[in-house]
Each structure stands twice: as structure tokens, then as C-alpha cells.
N, CA, C and O atoms as a MOPAC input file, in Angstrom:
PM7 MOZYME 1SCF
protein

 N    106.16600 1   116.85400 1    90.85300 1
 C    107.28400 1   116.32700 1    89.90600 1
 C    108.57700 1   117.22200 1    90.40800 1
 O    108.47500 1   118.32400 1    90.94600 1
 N    109.67300 1   116.61100 1    90.16100 1
 C    110.64700 1   117.31700 1    90.68600 1
 C    112.03600 1   117.09900 1    89.54900 1
 O    112.02600 1   116.15900 1    88.75400 1
 N    113.08200 1   118.00100 1    89.60200 1
 C    114.03100 1   117.75000 1    88.45200 1
 C    114.79100 1   116.73200 1    89.05400 1
 O    115.01500 1   116.68100 1    90.26400 1
 N    115.29900 1   115.69300 1    87.98900 1
 C    116.03300 1   114.56300 1    88.27600 1
 C    117.34100 1   114.87100 1    87.76700 1
 O    118.27300 1   114.47100 1    88.46400 1
 N    117.67500 1   115.60300 1    86.51700 1
 C    118.86400 1   115.66000 1    85.91100 1
 C    118.85100 1   117.02000 1    85.22000 1
 O    117.78400 1   117.44600 1    84.78000 1
 N    119.90000 1   117.67800 1    85.10700 1
 C    119.93000 1   118.80400 1    84.26100 1
 C    121.40300 1   118.91200 1    83.25400 1
 O    122.56300 1   118.71100 1    83.61300 1
 N    120.92100 1   119.27300 1    81.98300 1
 C    122.10100 1   119.40500 1    81.02900 1
 C    122.14400 1   120.96200 1    80.75900 1
 O    121.28400 1   121.57700 1    80.12900 1
 N    123.21100 1   121.47200 1    81.29800 1
 C    123.54100 1   122.86000 1    81.04000 1
 C    123.71200 1   123.43100 1    79.64100 1
 O    124.40300 1   122.70800 1    78.92300 1
 N    123.26100 1   124.54300 1    79.07000 1
 C    123.63000 1   124.95700 1    77.81200 1
 C    124.97300 1   125.77700 1    78.05600 1
 O    125.17300 1   126.34600 1    79.12900 1
 N    125.78300 1   125.80300 1    77.11700 1
 C    125.56700 1   125.00500 1    75.82300 1
 C    126.00300 1   123.57100 1    75.80700 1
 O    126.79400 1   123.09400 1    76.62100 1
 N    125.45200 1   122.93600 1    74.85600 1
 C    125.89000 1   121.48100 1    74.70700 1
 C    125.98200 1   121.02300 1    73.43000 1
 O    125.28000 1   121.58000 1    72.58600 1
 N    126.75400 1   120.05400 1    73.07700 1
 C    126.53000 1   119.47200 1    71.62800 1
 C    125.44900 1   118.43000 1    71.30500 1
 O    124.99700 1   117.61500 1    72.10900 1
 N    125.13100 1   118.55400 1    70.14000 1
 C    123.99100 1   117.62600 1    69.78100 1
 C    124.14400 1   116.01300 1    70.29900 1
 O    123.27400 1   115.26100 1    70.73800 1
 N    125.38700 1   115.81400 1    70.10700 1
 C    125.46200 1   114.28200 1    70.90600 1
 C    125.11900 1   114.28600 1    72.36100 1
 O    124.42300 1   113.37200 1    72.80500 1
 N    125.58900 1   115.32500 1    73.20000 1
 C    125.14300 1   115.39800 1    74.51800 1
 C    123.77300 1   115.47800 1    74.61600 1
 O    123.20500 1   114.77300 1    75.45000 1
 N    123.04500 1   116.33900 1    73.78600 1
 C    121.56200 1   116.45600 1    74.00200 1
 C    120.85600 1   115.01200 1    73.74300 1
 O    119.90500 1   114.63900 1    74.42900 1
 N    121.38300 1   114.27500 1    72.74000 1
 C    120.82700 1   112.99900 1    72.25100 1
 C    121.10900 1   112.03400 1    73.38800 1
 O    120.21400 1   111.27100 1    73.75400 1
 N    122.26200 1   112.02600 1    73.94600 1
 C    122.71700 1   111.12700 1    74.83700 1
 C    121.93100 1   111.30200 1    76.15800 1
 O    121.68200 1   110.27100 1    76.78400 1
 N    121.50400 1   112.50700 1    76.66400 1
 C    120.71800 1   113.02900 1    77.73500 1
 C    119.35300 1   112.70500 1    77.51000 1
 O    118.70600 1   112.27600 1    78.46500 1
 N    118.82200 1   112.83700 1    76.42400 1
 C    117.37700 1   112.43400 1    76.35200 1
 C    117.27200 1   110.82400 1    76.19200 1
 O    116.28500 1   110.27100 1    76.67600 1
 N    118.18800 1   110.11200 1    75.57400 1
 C    118.07500 1   108.63900 1    75.55600 1
 C    118.24800 1   108.24400 1    77.01000 1
 O    117.41200 1   107.50700 1    77.53200 1
 N    119.26700 1   108.68700 1    77.67200 1
 C    119.28200 1   108.18600 1    79.10900 1
 C    118.21100 1   108.51600 1    80.21100 1
 O    117.81300 1   107.67500 1    81.01800 1
 N    117.78900 1   109.79400 1    80.17000 1
 C    116.80200 1   110.30700 1    81.14400 1
 C    115.46200 1   110.16500 1    80.69500 1
 O    114.62100 1   110.15300 1    81.59500 1
 N    114.95900 1   110.02900 1    79.25900 1
 C    113.70700 1   109.80900 1    78.85200 1
 C    113.55200 1   108.46600 1    78.65700 1
 O    112.82700 1   107.87100 1    79.45400 1
 N    114.09800 1   107.82800 1    77.72800 1
 C    114.16700 1   106.37400 1    77.00300 1
 C    114.37900 1   105.43900 1    77.97600 1
 O    113.67400 1   104.43100 1    78.01200 1
 N    115.40300 1   105.66400 1    78.91100 1
 C    115.88000 1   104.63800 1    79.93500 1
 C    115.39300 1   104.86400 1    81.19000 1
 O    115.11200 1   103.91100 1    81.91700 1
 N    115.24000 1   106.11100 1    81.58000 1
 C    114.59300 1   106.49400 1    82.94200 1
 C    113.11100 1   106.75200 1    83.00200 1
 O    112.52700 1   106.54900 1    84.06600 1
 N    112.37800 1   107.23500 1    81.81500 1
 C    111.29700 1   107.47700 1    81.76200 1
 C    110.88100 1   108.84200 1    82.37700 1
 O    109.73000 1   108.98800 1    82.78900 1
 N    111.82800 1   109.87900 1    82.44800 1
 C    111.50000 1   111.20100 1    82.72700 1
 C    111.23400 1   111.89000 1    81.74600 1
 O    111.70700 1   111.62200 1    80.64100 1
 N    110.39800 1   112.94900 1    81.96100 1
 C    109.84400 1   113.93700 1    80.98300 1
 C    111.15600 1   115.08400 1    80.75600 1
 O    111.87300 1   115.57400 1    81.62800 1
 N    111.17900 1   115.27100 1    79.54100 1
 C    112.31400 1   116.13000 1    79.04400 1
 C    111.76300 1   117.61100 1    78.81500 1
 O    110.91300 1   117.75300 1    77.93600 1
 N    112.15900 1   118.64700 1    79.49400 1
 C    111.76900 1   119.75500 1    79.39800 1
 C    113.03700 1   120.67500 1    78.97700 1
 O    114.15000 1   120.61900 1    79.50000 1
 N    112.63500 1   121.53900 1    77.91600 1
 C    113.96400 1   122.56200 1    77.54000 1
 C    113.67700 1   123.95100 1    78.05000 1
 O    112.64400 1   124.52300 1    77.70100 1
 N    114.54700 1   124.51900 1    78.86300 1
 C    114.46100 1   126.04700 1    79.29700 1
 C    115.42400 1   126.87300 1    78.34200 1
 O    116.04100 1   126.36000 1    77.40800 1
 N    115.47200 1   128.11300 1    78.66400 1
 C    116.41400 1   128.79100 1    77.98000 1
 C    117.93600 1   128.56800 1    78.31700 1
 O    118.81300 1   128.93900 1    77.53800 1
 N    118.23100 1   127.89900 1    79.60300 1
 C    119.50400 1   127.72700 1    80.09300 1
 C    119.79900 1   126.21000 1    80.16700 1
 O    120.90600 1   125.91500 1    80.61500 1
 N    119.03100 1   125.27200 1    79.82100 1
 C    119.10700 1   123.72700 1    80.02700 1
 C    118.14500 1   122.86900 1    79.51500 1
 O    117.03400 1   123.22900 1    79.12500 1
 N    118.60600 1   121.64000 1    79.51600 1
 C    117.57900 1   120.53900 1    79.17000 1
 C    117.36800 1   120.02200 1    80.65000 1
 O    118.31200 1   119.74000 1    81.38700 1
 N    115.94500 1   119.91800 1    81.03800 1
 C    115.83800 1   119.15500 1    82.37300 1
 C    115.11000 1   117.92000 1    82.30100 1
 O    114.25700 1   117.80500 1    81.42100 1
 N    115.31100 1   117.05100 1    83.04400 1
 C    114.72000 1   115.63600 1    83.20200 1
 C    113.95400 1   115.68600 1    84.36500 1
 O    114.46800 1   115.70300 1    85.48400 1
 N    112.64400 1   115.71100 1    84.14600 1
 C    111.65500 1   115.78500 1    85.39300 1
 C    110.97900 1   114.46300 1    85.56600 1
 O    110.47900 1   113.85600 1    84.62000 1
 N    110.97500 1   113.99800 1    86.90500 1
 C    110.21400 1   112.72600 1    87.16900 1
 C    109.59100 1   112.90400 1    88.55400 1
 O    109.75100 1   113.87100 1    89.29900 1
 N    108.91100 1   111.89500 1    88.75800 1
 C    107.80700 1   111.96900 1    90.01900 1
 C    108.55600 1   111.80200 1    91.38500 1
 O    109.60500 1   111.16200 1    91.46200 1
 N    107.97400 1   112.40000 1    92.43900 1
 C    108.72000 1   112.33300 1    93.68100 1
 C    108.39300 1   110.90900 1    94.27500 1
 O    107.52400 1   110.18900 1    93.78400 1
 N    109.14100 1   110.56400 1    95.34800 1
 C    108.70600 1   109.19700 1    95.89800 1
 C    107.37200 1   109.25000 1    96.47300 1
 O    106.67600 1   108.23700 1    96.41700 1
 N    106.86600 1   110.46800 1    97.09900 1
 C    105.63400 1   110.46600 1    97.45200 1
 C    104.52600 1   110.37200 1    96.34500 1
 O    103.41100 1   109.90400 1    96.57600 1
 N    104.94500 1   110.88300 1    95.05600 1
 C    104.09300 1   110.87100 1    94.05100 1
 C    103.77900 1   109.39500 1    93.57300 1
 O    102.63700 1   108.96800 1    93.40300 1
 N    104.92200 1   108.68600 1    93.38300 1
 C    105.01000 1   107.20900 1    93.06400 1
 C    104.16000 1   106.44400 1    94.02000 1
 O    103.34700 1   105.62800 1    93.58500 1
 N    104.30600 1   106.67100 1    95.36200 1
 C    103.54300 1   105.94700 1    96.18600 1
 C    101.93600 1   106.19700 1    96.18300 1
 O    101.08000 1   105.31900 1    96.29200 1
 N    101.76400 1   107.31000 1    96.06300 1
 C    100.34500 1   107.95900 1    95.79600 1
 C     99.72500 1   107.07000 1    94.44900 1
 O     98.60500 1   106.55900 1    94.43600 1
 N    100.50600 1   107.02300 1    93.56800 1
 C    100.02600 1   106.47600 1    92.18100 1
 C     99.74800 1   104.82200 1    92.51500 1
 O     98.72300 1   104.20300 1    92.22700 1
 N    100.77300 1   104.36900 1    93.10200 1
 C    100.74600 1   102.85800 1    93.39000 1
 C     99.49100 1   102.58300 1    94.37400 1
 O     98.85000 1   101.54400 1    94.21200 1
 N     99.14600 1   103.45600 1    95.34800 1
 C     98.08900 1   103.04800 1    96.11100 1
 C     96.80800 1   103.29100 1    95.28900 1
 O     95.83600 1   102.55700 1    95.46700 1
 N     96.77500 1   104.37400 1    94.32800 1
 C     95.51900 1   104.43700 1    93.45100 1
 C     95.54100 1   103.31400 1    92.59800 1
 O     94.43700 1   102.80400 1    92.40500 1
 N     96.57700 1   102.75700 1    91.99500 1
 C     96.40000 1   101.57100 1    91.14500 1
 C     96.07900 1   100.42200 1    91.76100 1
 O     95.40100 1    99.59300 1    91.15400 1
 N     96.54200 1   100.17200 1    93.14900 1
 C     95.98100 1    99.00100 1    94.12900 1
 C     94.50600 1    99.16200 1    94.28700 1
 O     93.68800 1    98.26400 1    94.08500 1
 N     94.24800 1   100.32100 1    94.64500 1
 C     92.81300 1   100.51800 1    94.87200 1
 C     91.80900 1   100.25400 1    93.65500 1
 O     90.62600 1    99.99300 1    93.87400 1
 N     92.24400 1   100.31900 1    92.58600 1
 C     91.19000 1    99.98200 1    91.40100 1
 C     91.16100 1    98.42900 1    91.15800 1
 O     90.29200 1    97.85500 1    90.50300 1
 N     92.23400 1    97.82900 1    91.77800 1
 C     92.24100 1    96.45800 1    91.24100 1
 C     90.96800 1    95.65700 1    91.73700 1
 O     90.47600 1    95.87800 1    92.84400 1
 N     90.39100 1    94.58600 1    90.74100 1
 C     89.04200 1    94.22100 1    91.18300 1
 C     89.07900 1    92.50600 1    90.71300 1
 O     89.70700 1    92.01700 1    89.77400 1
 N     88.38300 1    91.96300 1    91.48700 1
 C     88.18900 1    90.52200 1    91.12000 1
 C     86.66600 1    90.13700 1    91.01800 1
 O     85.78300 1    90.76200 1    91.60600 1
 N     86.45900 1    89.09800 1    90.24900 1
 C     84.96100 1    88.62900 1    90.35000 1
 C     84.77800 1    87.83900 1    91.59200 1
 O     85.70300 1    87.33000 1    92.22400 1
 N     83.56000 1    87.77500 1    91.88600 1
 C     83.09100 1    87.20000 1    93.35900 1
 C     83.84400 1    85.75300 1    93.29200 1
 O     84.58700 1    85.37600 1    94.19800 1
 N     83.58300 1    85.01400 1    92.16800 1
 C     83.90200 1    83.65100 1    92.17700 1
 C     85.29300 1    83.53300 1    92.24500 1
 O     85.69100 1    82.69600 1    93.05500 1
 N     86.27900 1    84.24900 1    91.50800 1
 C     87.79700 1    84.17300 1    91.78600 1
 C     88.09000 1    84.57800 1    93.31800 1
 O     88.89200 1    83.95300 1    94.01100 1
 N     87.41500 1    85.60100 1    93.73600 1
 C     87.67400 1    85.77700 1    95.27800 1
 C     87.36600 1    84.49500 1    96.19100 1
 O     88.11300 1    83.99100 1    97.02800 1
 N     86.17700 1    84.12700 1    95.84600 1
 C     86.02900 1    83.03400 1    96.96400 1
 C     86.71000 1    81.87800 1    96.89300 1
 O     87.05700 1    81.23800 1    97.88600 1
 N     86.99700 1    81.46700 1    95.39200 1
 C     87.98800 1    80.32900 1    95.34200 1
 C     89.16500 1    80.47300 1    95.78400 1
 O     89.77000 1    79.49400 1    96.22100 1
 N     89.69600 1    81.64400 1    95.76200 1
 C     90.97700 1    81.89300 1    96.37000 1
 C     91.13500 1    81.79000 1    97.90100 1
 O     92.07900 1    81.34700 1    98.55500 1
 N     89.95600 1    82.31800 1    98.29900 1
 C     89.93700 1    81.90700 1    99.93000 1
 C     89.62400 1    80.55100 1   100.32500 1
 O     89.92500 1    80.14200 1   101.44700 1
 N     89.02500 1    79.81400 1    99.44800 1
 C     88.78900 1    78.24300 1    99.87900 1
 C     90.20300 1    77.57800 1    99.80700 1
 O     90.42200 1    76.54700 1   100.44300 1
 N     91.16800 1    78.17100 1    99.02600 1
 C     92.39200 1    77.50700 1    98.84800 1
 C     93.17300 1    77.64800 1   100.37400 1
 O     94.11800 1    76.90900 1   100.65000 1
 N     92.70800 1    78.60000 1   101.24800 1
 C     93.19400 1    78.69100 1   102.55800 1
 C     91.98000 1    78.18600 1   103.44700 1
 O     91.96500 1    78.64800 1   104.58800 1
 N     91.01500 1    77.35900 1   103.12300 1
 C     90.10600 1    76.87700 1   103.81600 1
 C     89.43400 1    77.73000 1   104.47300 1
 O     89.06700 1    77.45500 1   105.61500 1
 N     89.10100 1    79.07300 1   103.82500 1
 C     88.10400 1    79.95900 1   104.37900 1
 C     86.93800 1    80.07300 1   103.43200 1
 O     87.06900 1    80.37300 1   102.24500 1
 N     85.65800 1    79.78500 1   104.09300 1
 C     84.42300 1    79.57800 1   103.38000 1
 C     83.67600 1    80.99300 1   103.37400 1
 O     84.05500 1    81.94700 1   104.05300 1
 N     82.53600 1    81.01100 1   102.49600 1
 C     81.85700 1    82.09300 1   102.57900 1
 C     81.02700 1    82.32700 1   103.72300 1
 O     80.73100 1    83.42300 1   104.19700 1
 N     80.57100 1    80.83700 1   104.24700 1
 C     79.91700 1    81.01400 1   105.54500 1
 C     80.60300 1    81.50800 1   106.90600 1
 O     80.13000 1    82.10000 1   107.87600 1
 N     81.95900 1    81.02200 1   106.60400 1
 C     82.88500 1    81.34000 1   107.93600 1
 C     83.09600 1    83.05600 1   108.02000 1
 O     83.18000 1    83.65800 1   109.09100 1
 N     83.16600 1    83.73400 1   106.61800 1
 C     83.09600 1    85.12300 1   106.50900 1
 C     81.94400 1    85.72200 1   107.00900 1
 O     82.02600 1    86.68000 1   107.77700 1
 N     80.83500 1    85.23700 1   106.63500 1
 C     79.60000 1    85.77300 1   107.03600 1
 C     79.21100 1    85.68700 1   108.64600 1
 O     78.48300 1    86.47000 1   109.25700 1
 N     79.92800 1    84.47000 1   109.18700 1
 C     79.82600 1    84.29600 1   110.63100 1
 C     80.63300 1    85.35500 1   111.35700 1
 O     80.28300 1    85.76800 1   112.46200 1
 N     81.67600 1    85.77400 1   110.75200 1
 C     82.68300 1    86.93000 1   111.32500 1
 C     81.99200 1    88.30500 1   111.11100 1
 O     82.19800 1    89.22200 1   111.90600 1
 N     81.20600 1    88.44300 1   110.08300 1
 C     80.61500 1    89.61600 1   109.63900 1
 C     79.46700 1    89.93900 1   110.69200 1
 O     79.32600 1    91.08900 1   111.10700 1
 N     78.66200 1    88.90900 1   111.10700 1
 C     77.62900 1    88.95000 1   111.99500 1
 C     78.09100 1    89.08900 1   113.34700 1
 O     77.19500 1    88.96100 1   114.18100 1
 N     79.22500 1    89.31300 1   113.78900 1
 C     79.92000 1    89.68600 1   114.94200 1
 C     79.98000 1    91.28600 1   115.04400 1
 O     80.02900 1    91.86300 1   116.13000 1
 N     79.97300 1    91.88800 1   113.91100 1
 C     80.18200 1    93.35800 1   114.03200 1
 C     78.88600 1    93.96000 1   114.73300 1
 O     77.74300 1    93.73000 1   114.33700 1
 N     79.20400 1    94.75200 1   115.81300 1
 C     78.02500 1    95.26800 1   116.55300 1
 C     77.28400 1    96.46400 1   115.94700 1
 O     76.15800 1    96.76000 1   116.34600 1
 N     77.83100 1    97.06300 1   115.10900 1
 C     77.41700 1    98.34100 1   114.42600 1
 C     76.31100 1    97.53300 1   113.23100 1
 O     76.68500 1    96.93100 1   112.22400 1
 N     75.00200 1    97.71500 1   113.65100 1
 C     74.11300 1    97.25000 1   112.61300 1
 C     74.07700 1    97.78900 1   111.21900 1
 O     73.83900 1    97.08300 1   110.23900 1
 N     74.29800 1    98.93000 1   111.17900 1
 C     74.33800 1    99.46300 1   109.76700 1
 C     75.52200 1    99.04500 1   108.97800 1
 O     75.45400 1    98.76400 1   107.78200 1
 N     76.68900 1    99.01100 1   109.73500 1
 C     78.11000 1    98.60000 1   108.92600 1
 C     77.91700 1    97.25700 1   108.68200 1
 O     78.38200 1    96.85400 1   107.61600 1
 N     77.28300 1    96.35500 1   109.48000 1
 C     77.01600 1    95.06800 1   109.34900 1
 C     76.33100 1    94.67200 1   107.99800 1
 O     76.76000 1    93.93800 1   107.10700 1
 N     75.19000 1    95.33700 1   108.08400 1
 C     74.31100 1    95.21300 1   106.68300 1
 C     75.03600 1    95.69800 1   105.62300 1
 O     75.01800 1    95.04800 1   104.57800 1
 N     75.64000 1    96.66500 1   105.68800 1
 C     76.33500 1    97.15800 1   104.31600 1
 C     77.48800 1    96.10500 1   103.93500 1
 O     77.63400 1    95.77900 1   102.75700 1
 N     78.24300 1    95.61900 1   104.87400 1
 C     79.16400 1    94.63300 1   104.42600 1
 C     78.57900 1    93.39400 1   103.84400 1
 O     79.04400 1    92.89800 1   102.81800 1
 N     77.47900 1    92.84400 1   104.53800 1
 C     76.74800 1    91.76300 1   104.13300 1
 C     76.07200 1    92.05300 1   102.41100 1
 O     75.95700 1    91.20800 1   101.52300 1
 N     75.75200 1    93.34900 1   102.36300 1
 C     75.08800 1    93.53600 1   101.07900 1
 C     76.32500 1    93.51000 1    99.93800 1
 O     76.06100 1    93.09900 1    98.80800 1
 N     77.57900 1    93.92700 1   100.24600 1
 C     78.62600 1    93.93300 1    99.33600 1
 C     79.10200 1    92.40000 1    99.33500 1
 O     79.53400 1    92.03400 1    98.24200 1
 N     79.10500 1    91.56500 1   100.21400 1
 C     79.48800 1    90.34100 1    99.97100 1
 C     78.47900 1    89.55500 1    99.23500 1
 O     78.86500 1    88.75700 1    98.38100 1
 N     77.16000 1    89.71200 1    99.49700 1
 C     76.12000 1    89.10400 1    98.70000 1
 C     75.81300 1    89.70600 1    97.09400 1
 O     75.66600 1    89.11000 1    96.02700 1
 N     75.79400 1    90.94000 1    97.39500 1
 C     75.23100 1    91.67000 1    95.91700 1
 C     76.25800 1    92.14400 1    95.03300 1
 O     75.85900 1    92.40500 1    93.89800 1
 N     77.54100 1    92.33000 1    95.27400 1
 C     78.38000 1    92.95700 1    94.52500 1
 C     78.77600 1    92.14900 1    93.30600 1
 O     78.87800 1    90.94900 1    93.56300 1
 N     79.05600 1    92.51800 1    91.90200 1
 C     79.36400 1    91.80700 1    90.86500 1
 C     80.96500 1    91.45200 1    90.94800 1
 O     81.45300 1    90.38900 1    90.56400 1
 N     81.64400 1    92.48900 1    91.49200 1
 C     83.06300 1    92.27300 1    91.75600 1
 C     83.53500 1    92.92700 1    93.04600 1
 O     82.98500 1    93.92300 1    93.51700 1
 N     84.57700 1    92.31900 1    93.58800 1
 C     84.99900 1    93.09900 1    94.68000 1
 C     86.39000 1    93.93900 1    94.30000 1
 O     87.28600 1    93.55500 1    93.54900 1
 N     86.31000 1    95.21900 1    95.04700 1
 C     87.42800 1    96.07900 1    94.74700 1
 C     88.35900 1    95.98500 1    95.81800 1
 O     88.02400 1    95.89800 1    97.00000 1
 N     89.75800 1    96.00500 1    95.31700 1
 C     90.88300 1    96.17600 1    96.38400 1
 C     90.71200 1    97.33400 1    97.59200 1
 O     90.90600 1    97.25400 1    98.80500 1
 N     90.26900 1    98.43500 1    96.74700 1
 C     90.15400 1    99.78300 1    97.60600 1
 C     89.01100 1    99.66200 1    98.59300 1
 O     89.00400 1   100.48900 1    99.50500 1
 N     88.15500 1    98.86200 1    98.55500 1
 C     86.91100 1    98.67900 1    99.36700 1
 C     87.53300 1    98.24500 1   100.73000 1
 O     88.16200 1    97.19200 1   100.83400 1
 N     87.31900 1    99.15400 1   101.83000 1
 C     87.62900 1    98.89500 1   103.24600 1
 C     87.21700 1    97.63500 1   103.70300 1
 O     87.89800 1    96.99500 1   104.50500 1
 N     85.87800 1    97.13000 1   103.13500 1
 C     85.56900 1    95.93000 1   103.71700 1
 C     86.42500 1    94.77300 1   103.37100 1
 O     86.48600 1    93.85600 1   104.19000 1
 N     87.13400 1    94.69000 1   102.20000 1
 C     88.04300 1    93.54400 1   101.95500 1
 C     89.30200 1    93.63100 1   102.96400 1
 O     89.90500 1    92.59200 1   103.23200 1
 N     89.65500 1    94.71300 1   103.45700 1
 C     90.72700 1    94.98300 1   104.39300 1
 C     90.31600 1    94.28600 1   105.74500 1
 O     91.05800 1    93.61600 1   106.46300 1
 N     89.08500 1    94.55700 1   105.93500 1
 C     88.44300 1    93.90100 1   107.36800 1
 C     88.25600 1    92.58100 1   107.37500 1
 O     88.51400 1    91.91300 1   108.37700 1
 N     87.74100 1    92.00600 1   106.15100 1
 C     87.55400 1    90.74400 1   106.04300 1
 C     88.93100 1    89.89800 1   106.13600 1
 O     89.16700 1    88.90900 1   106.83000 1
 N     89.64600 1    90.48800 1   105.35800 1
 C     91.08400 1    89.74500 1   105.44000 1
 C     91.84300 1    89.59900 1   106.71200 1
 O     92.52200 1    88.62100 1   107.02700 1
 N     91.62500 1    90.83500 1   107.50500 1
 C     92.22700 1    90.71300 1   108.89200 1
 C     91.72700 1    90.03500 1   109.73900 1
 O     92.44100 1    89.60700 1   110.64600 1
 N     90.30700 1    89.72500 1   109.69400 1
 C     89.46200 1    88.55300 1   110.27600 1
 C     90.14500 1    87.13600 1   110.36700 1
 O     90.13100 1    86.41900 1   111.36800 1
 N     90.78900 1    86.82800 1   109.07700 1
 C     91.52300 1    85.66600 1   108.82000 1
 C     92.87400 1    85.64400 1   108.72500 1
 O     93.38000 1    84.64600 1   108.21100 1
 N     93.65500 1    86.62900 1   109.15200 1
 C     94.98100 1    86.72000 1   109.32700 1
 C     95.60700 1    87.02800 1   107.85000 1
 O     96.77100 1    86.71500 1   107.59900 1
 N     94.94300 1    87.52400 1   107.09500 1
 C     95.42700 1    88.01700 1   105.69800 1
 C     96.10600 1    89.53700 1   105.75800 1
 O     95.47900 1    90.44400 1   106.30700 1
 N     97.07400 1    89.71000 1   105.32300 1
 C     97.75800 1    90.95100 1   105.37500 1
 C     97.41300 1    91.84400 1   104.35800 1
 O     96.83100 1    91.31100 1   103.41300 1
 N     97.61200 1    93.12400 1   104.27000 1
 C     97.27100 1    93.76900 1   103.11200 1
 C     98.01600 1    93.36400 1   101.98500 1
 O     97.42700 1    93.34900 1   100.90400 1
 N     99.36300 1    92.98900 1   102.04300 1
 C    100.03200 1    92.43900 1   100.95400 1
 C     99.43300 1    91.31600 1   100.30300 1
 O     99.39000 1    91.19400 1    99.07800 1
 N     98.89000 1    90.35200 1   101.26900 1
 C     98.34700 1    89.01800 1   100.72700 1
 C     97.16300 1    89.59200 1    99.96300 1
 O     96.92700 1    89.03600 1    98.89000 1
 N     96.37500 1    90.60400 1   100.31800 1
 C     95.23400 1    90.79300 1    99.52500 1
 C     95.51700 1    91.55300 1    98.28800 1
 O     94.80100 1    91.40200 1    97.29900 1
 N     96.43200 1    92.28800 1    98.29300 1
 C     96.87000 1    92.93000 1    96.89300 1
 C     97.36100 1    91.96200 1    96.01300 1
 O     97.13500 1    92.12500 1    94.81400 1
 N     98.09000 1    90.83100 1    96.44300 1
 C     98.71000 1    89.79100 1    95.74700 1
 C     97.49800 1    88.98600 1    95.19300 1
 O     97.50700 1    88.59300 1    94.02600 1
 N     96.53300 1    88.75900 1    95.96900 1
 C     95.25100 1    88.09700 1    95.49500 1
 C     94.60000 1    88.67500 1    94.51000 1
 O     94.08000 1    88.00500 1    93.61800 1
 N     94.53600 1    90.21700 1    94.55300 1
 C     93.93400 1    90.91400 1    93.26000 1
 C     94.56600 1    91.04700 1    92.10200 1
 O     93.94100 1    91.22300 1    91.05600 1
 N     95.89600 1    90.97600 1    92.15400 1
 C     96.88400 1    91.02800 1    91.08400 1
 C     97.03300 1    89.71000 1    90.58600 1
 O     97.34400 1    89.63100 1    89.39700 1
 N     96.86100 1    88.51600 1    91.30500 1
 C     97.31700 1    87.07300 1    90.71200 1
 C     96.06500 1    86.18800 1    90.80800 1
 O     96.24000 1    85.02100 1    90.45900 1
 N     94.85900 1    86.52200 1    91.20900 1
 C     93.66800 1    85.71100 1    91.32700 1
 C     93.75000 1    84.57400 1    92.25900 1
 O     92.92500 1    83.66100 1    92.27500 1
 N     94.91400 1    84.67200 1    93.14000 1
 C     95.29200 1    83.72500 1    94.19900 1
 C     95.91000 1    84.30700 1    95.37200 1
 O     96.34300 1    85.45100 1    95.23100 1
 N     96.03200 1    83.78300 1    96.43600 1
 C     96.64900 1    83.99400 1    97.49500 1
 C     98.08600 1    83.65600 1    97.46900 1
 O     98.40100 1    82.58600 1    96.94700 1
 N     99.02300 1    84.44300 1    97.97400 1
 C    100.45700 1    83.95000 1    97.95800 1
 C    100.53500 1    82.56900 1    98.74700 1
 O     99.68100 1    82.23900 1    99.57000 1
 N    101.61600 1    81.81200 1    98.42300 1
 C    101.83600 1    80.60100 1    99.05200 1
 C    102.24400 1    81.04500 1   100.65600 1
 O    102.93100 1    82.01300 1   100.98300 1
 N    101.68300 1    80.15500 1   101.44100 1
 C    102.06900 1    80.50200 1   102.97500 1
 C    103.39400 1    79.81800 1   103.33400 1
 O    103.62900 1    78.63700 1   103.07500 1
 N    104.24700 1    80.66000 1   103.95500 1
 C    105.53000 1    80.15000 1   104.33500 1
 C    105.56500 1    79.25500 1   105.36400 1
 O    105.06000 1    79.55800 1   106.44500 1
 N    106.10600 1    78.16000 1   105.18300 1
 C    106.26400 1    77.20300 1   106.46000 1
 C    107.27000 1    77.84200 1   107.57700 1
 O    108.26900 1    78.48700 1   107.25900 1
 N    106.91500 1    77.60400 1   108.81000 1
 C    107.71400 1    78.13800 1   109.91500 1
 C    108.55500 1    76.98700 1   110.24500 1
 O    109.37900 1    77.06600 1   111.15600 1

């Protein structure tokens, strides 16, 4: 975390209240009082990005929702399995097939999802959208 704003002492009660309203209530920053000031603390850009990556990794879908969404793009489970069977590493191929067949849910943070998506031209953003909305984003016409 880093300091986003400071209100130096001495200050009037109205200044204190206004600072807290703006920095905490409106901006969401944590207010800390020191001997010399009120400080508004917030996350750095790196921390925000890390939190967003952690949030995305925790997204999940039922298998049914996942496969139905792929069907909207004419991608079938058999097509996915055909691509997985092209993986030369036997252990990786077996693990990926187990995930496809035996998982209760698919997790966005699972690297297999990224690999499957890329096999069919789905971007990481497409996959995140899928896990957030239970459908793939509309395809833009060129």
C-alpha cells in the first residue's frame, strides 16, 4: 500500500470530515492518523493488478455451462478432445483429459483452460468473459 493523500495537522474538524468523506467513502482508501497528519492509504497499481489476477483465477463454471458456451462458437467436446490427443507429452495429455472428463467445475486459473482456449482462437480476455458471464463475448464482424 502507499499513501494517496495527506491532511497535515493542525486541521479543522470540517477539514477532517471532508478528507475522510473524500478519501475513504468516495475513493475507498484506508485512513490512518499519525502524530502529524491524516493519511489516506490505497493499493499500488501492482497490488491492484495482483488482486485482479487472483480474482480471475478463482472464477469457475460448471462443466455444462462451459460446454454450452463453447457450442455457441461451434466448438464441441469431441473437437476439444481431438486437439488434446495431439499433445505429445503423454502425462500432460492424460492429465488434461482427466480434467475435461472428471472435473465438477472448470476453474479460470487452470492452465489447461488457457491451452484449450488458444487451440480454438479464444483469447485470455474471451475466457475471462466466459467465466464471468457464462457465455463467450460476441464475435466482432470484420
